[in-house]
């Protein structure tokens, strides 16, 4: 069980972590916009755009990285298009998530491969935005996100800057940085840096190096001291 101490820095991935697979329609609505953006950029029909997207995902890690490398896409233009609220679905209100977040001592931030406005809108819909103290997003990462090591390095740098402005100090022990993530690929670099890893996924294949495994965010159990 995770110790709930004031030194803890809780870093939450947003998509499929702060809301779970049961709300997959949220990420699906975004995926649809991404395919439309690819179609708008490369031309052709929706199906061929979808194939290009799959190809970019495999070759570059994300659709955006492929669009930037192959089509000179401006990332902000990409996010402005895919984040148009009228086309998107957001996670439902959750007082339970709010209560859980509020019970966590220490600092609470979102660390996401999306642009901040997407997670901020989603958290406002869930009613948990007041419990999150900041969002460290892909834009602040200069568009090179998890699982690249540089993203985690920058996250640590961001914390070193941010925490003193909140009257808090950077934890001396890297294990006090806790990353909650639905993606093992994104958790592994955190583990290598000595952070505490929480795998939030109904998946039952859990590698040994994962510190804690919970199917859903609401399953998080903490020990108060
Ligand atoms: Mg995720």
Coordinates of C-alpha atoms and ligand atoms in Angstrom, one line a residue:
X1 CA 0.0 0.0 0.0
X2 CA 1.3 3.4 -0.9
X3 CA 2.3 5.7 2.0
X4 CA 0.4 9.0 1.9
X5 CA 3.0 11.6 3.0
X6 CA 3.3 15.3 2.4
X7 CA 6.6 14.8 0.5
X8 CA 4.8 12.9 -2.2
X9 CA 4.6 14.2 -5.7
X10 CA 1.7 12.6 -7.5
X11 CA 2.0 12.7 -11.2
X12 CA -1.1 11.5 -13.1
X13 CA -1.2 10.6 -16.8
X14 CA -4.5 11.8 -18.1
X15 CA -6.0 9.6 -20.9
X16 CA -7.1 6.2 -19.7
X17 CA -5.6 6.9 -16.3
X18 CA -7.7 9.6 -14.6
X19 CA -10.6 8.2 -16.6
X20 CA -10.6 4.5 -17.4
X21 CA -11.3 2.1 -20.2
X22 CA -15.0 2.1 -19.4
X23 CA -15.0 5.6 -20.8
X24 CA -13.1 4.7 -23.9
X25 CA -15.6 6.8 -25.9
X26 CA -13.7 9.8 -24.7
X27 CA -10.4 8.8 -26.3
X28 CA -12.3 7.5 -29.3
X29 CA -13.8 10.9 -29.9
X30 CA -10.4 12.4 -30.0
X31 CA -9.0 9.6 -32.2
X32 CA -11.7 10.4 -34.7
X33 CA -10.6 14.0 -34.9
X34 CA -7.0 13.0 -35.3
X35 CA -7.9 10.8 -38.3
X36 CA -9.9 13.7 -39.8
X37 CA -6.9 16.0 -39.3
X38 CA -4.7 13.5 -41.1
X39 CA -7.2 13.3 -43.9
X40 CA -7.4 17.1 -44.1
X41 CA -3.6 17.3 -44.3
X42 CA -2.7 14.5 -46.7
X43 CA -5.9 14.4 -48.7
X44 CA -7.6 11.2 -49.9
X45 CA -10.4 9.4 -48.1
X46 CA -10.9 8.7 -44.5
X47 CA -9.7 5.1 -44.8
X48 CA -6.4 5.9 -46.4
X49 CA -5.9 8.6 -43.8
X50 CA -6.5 6.0 -41.1
X51 CA -3.8 3.8 -42.7
X52 CA -1.3 6.7 -42.8
X53 CA -2.1 7.3 -39.1
X54 CA -1.3 3.7 -38.2
X55 CA 1.9 3.9 -40.2
X56 CA 3.0 7.1 -38.4
X57 CA 2.1 5.6 -35.0
X58 CA 4.4 2.7 -35.8
X59 CA 7.3 4.7 -37.3
X60 CA 7.2 7.8 -35.1
X61 CA 5.5 6.7 -31.9
X62 CA 2.7 9.2 -32.3
X63 CA 0.6 10.5 -35.1
X64 CA 1.7 14.0 -34.3
X65 CA 5.4 13.2 -34.5
X66 CA 4.8 11.6 -38.0
X67 CA 2.8 14.7 -39.1
X68 CA 5.6 17.0 -37.9
X69 CA 8.3 15.0 -39.6
X70 CA 6.6 14.1 -42.8
X71 CA 4.1 17.0 -43.4
X72 CA 5.6 19.9 -41.5
X73 CA 2.5 20.2 -39.4
X74 CA 2.5 22.9 -36.7
X75 CA 1.6 21.1 -33.5
X76 CA -0.6 23.9 -32.1
X77 CA -2.6 23.8 -35.3
X78 CA -3.0 20.1 -34.9
X79 CA -4.3 20.4 -31.3
X80 CA -6.5 23.4 -32.1
X81 CA -8.3 21.2 -34.6
X82 CA -8.5 18.0 -32.6
X83 CA -9.6 19.7 -29.4
X84 CA -12.7 21.5 -30.8
X85 CA -15.1 20.9 -27.9
X86 CA -18.2 20.4 -29.9
X87 CA -16.9 17.2 -31.5
X88 CA -15.6 15.7 -28.3
X89 CA -16.9 13.5 -25.5
X90 CA -15.6 14.1 -22.0
X91 CA -15.5 11.8 -18.9
X92 CA -18.4 12.0 -16.5
X93 CA -18.6 13.8 -13.2
X94 CA -17.0 11.9 -10.4
X95 CA -17.2 13.1 -6.8
X96 CA -15.4 9.8 -5.8
X97 CA -12.4 10.8 -7.9
X98 CA -12.4 14.2 -6.3
X99 CA -12.5 12.8 -2.8
X100 CA -9.7 10.4 -3.6
X101 CA -7.5 13.1 -5.1
X102 CA -8.2 15.4 -2.1
X103 CA -7.2 12.7 0.3
X104 CA -3.7 12.5 -1.3
X105 CA -1.2 14.5 0.7
X106 CA 1.6 16.2 -1.1
X107 CA 1.5 17.7 -4.6
X108 CA -0.8 16.6 -7.5
X109 CA 0.0 17.3 -11.1
X110 CA -1.0 15.9 -14.5
X111 CA 1.9 14.7 -16.8
X112 CA 0.4 14.2 -20.2
X113 CA 1.4 13.6 -23.8
X114 CA -1.6 15.8 -24.8
X115 CA -1.9 19.5 -24.8
X116 CA -3.0 21.0 -21.5
X117 CA -6.4 22.2 -22.7
X118 CA -7.6 18.6 -23.3
X119 CA -6.9 17.3 -19.8
X120 CA -8.1 20.6 -18.3
X121 CA -11.5 20.4 -20.0
X122 CA -11.8 16.7 -19.1
X123 CA -11.0 17.4 -15.4
X124 CA -13.5 20.2 -15.3
X125 CA -16.1 17.8 -16.6
X126 CA -15.2 15.3 -13.9
X127 CA -15.2 18.0 -11.3
X128 CA -11.6 17.2 -10.2
X129 CA -9.8 20.2 -11.6
X130 CA -9.6 22.0 -8.2
X131 CA -7.7 19.0 -6.8
X132 CA -4.9 19.2 -9.5
X133 CA -2.3 21.9 -9.0
X134 CA -0.8 22.0 -12.5
X135 CA -0.5 20.3 -15.9
X136 CA 2.8 19.5 -17.4
X137 CA 2.0 18.9 -21.0
X138 CA 3.4 18.0 -24.4
X139 CA 3.8 21.7 -25.4
X140 CA 6.0 22.3 -22.4
X141 CA 7.9 19.2 -23.4
X142 CA 8.6 20.8 -26.8
X143 CA 6.4 18.1 -28.4
X144 CA 8.7 15.2 -27.4
X145 CA 6.7 13.3 -24.8
X146 CA 6.8 10.1 -22.8
X147 CA 8.4 7.5 -23.2
X148 CA 11.4 9.6 -24.3
X149 CA 13.8 10.0 -21.4
X150 CA 14.1 13.7 -22.0
X151 CA 10.4 14.1 -21.1
X152 CA 11.0 12.7 -17.6
X153 CA 14.1 14.8 -17.2
X154 CA 12.1 17.9 -18.1
X155 CA 9.4 16.9 -15.7
X156 CA 11.9 16.8 -12.9
X157 CA 13.2 20.2 -14.0
X158 CA 9.7 21.5 -14.1
X159 CA 9.1 20.2 -10.5
X160 CA 12.3 21.9 -9.4
X161 CA 11.0 25.2 -10.7
X162 CA 7.4 24.8 -9.7
X163 CA 7.5 23.4 -6.2
X164 CA 9.5 26.3 -4.6
X165 CA 6.9 28.8 -6.0
X166 CA 4.3 26.8 -4.0
X167 CA 6.4 26.9 -0.9
X168 CA 7.3 23.2 -1.2
X169 CA 10.6 21.5 -1.7
X170 CA 11.7 18.9 -4.2
X171 CA 11.8 15.5 -2.6
X172 CA 15.3 14.2 -1.7
X173 CA 14.2 10.7 -2.5
X174 CA 13.1 10.1 -6.1
X175 CA 10.8 7.3 -4.9
X176 CA 8.5 10.1 -3.6
X177 CA 7.7 10.9 -7.2
X178 CA 4.8 8.6 -8.0
X179 CA 3.7 8.2 -11.6
X180 CA 0.2 6.7 -12.3
X181 CA 0.0 5.5 -15.9
X182 CA -2.1 3.1 -18.0
X183 CA 0.9 2.5 -20.3
X184 CA 3.8 0.3 -19.3
X185 CA 5.9 1.8 -22.1
X186 CA 5.5 5.2 -20.4
X187 CA 6.1 3.8 -16.9
X188 CA 9.4 2.1 -17.6
X189 CA 11.5 5.2 -17.9
X190 CA 10.0 6.5 -14.7
X191 CA 11.0 3.2 -13.0
X192 CA 14.6 3.6 -14.4
X193 CA 14.7 7.0 -12.8
X194 CA 13.8 5.6 -9.4
X195 CA 10.3 7.0 -9.3
X196 CA 7.5 4.9 -7.9
X197 CA 5.3 3.4 -10.6
X198 CA 1.6 2.7 -10.4
X199 CA 0.2 0.8 -13.4
X200 CA -3.4 1.8 -13.8
X201 CA -4.9 -0.8 -16.2
X202 CA -7.3 -3.8 -16.0
X203 CA -4.5 -5.8 -17.8
X204 CA -3.4 -8.8 -15.7
X205 CA 0.1 -9.1 -17.3
X206 CA 2.1 -7.0 -14.9
X207 CA 5.9 -7.0 -15.1
X208 CA 7.9 -7.5 -11.9
X209 CA 9.4 -4.0 -11.8
X210 CA 5.9 -2.4 -11.5
X211 CA 5.6 -1.1 -7.9
X212 CA 1.8 -1.1 -7.7
X213 CA -0.9 -2.3 -9.9
X214 CA -4.5 -1.2 -9.9
X215 CA -7.2 -1.9 -12.5
X216 CA -8.7 1.6 -12.1
X217 CA -7.7 4.9 -10.6
X218 CA -10.5 4.6 -8.0
X219 CA -8.8 1.3 -6.7
X220 CA -5.9 3.3 -5.4
X221 CA -5.2 2.4 -1.8
X222 CA -3.1 4.6 0.4
X223 CA -1.8 4.3 3.9
X224 CA -2.1 7.5 6.0
X225 CA 0.8 8.3 8.3
Ligands
LIG1 MG1 -2.6 7.3 -21.0

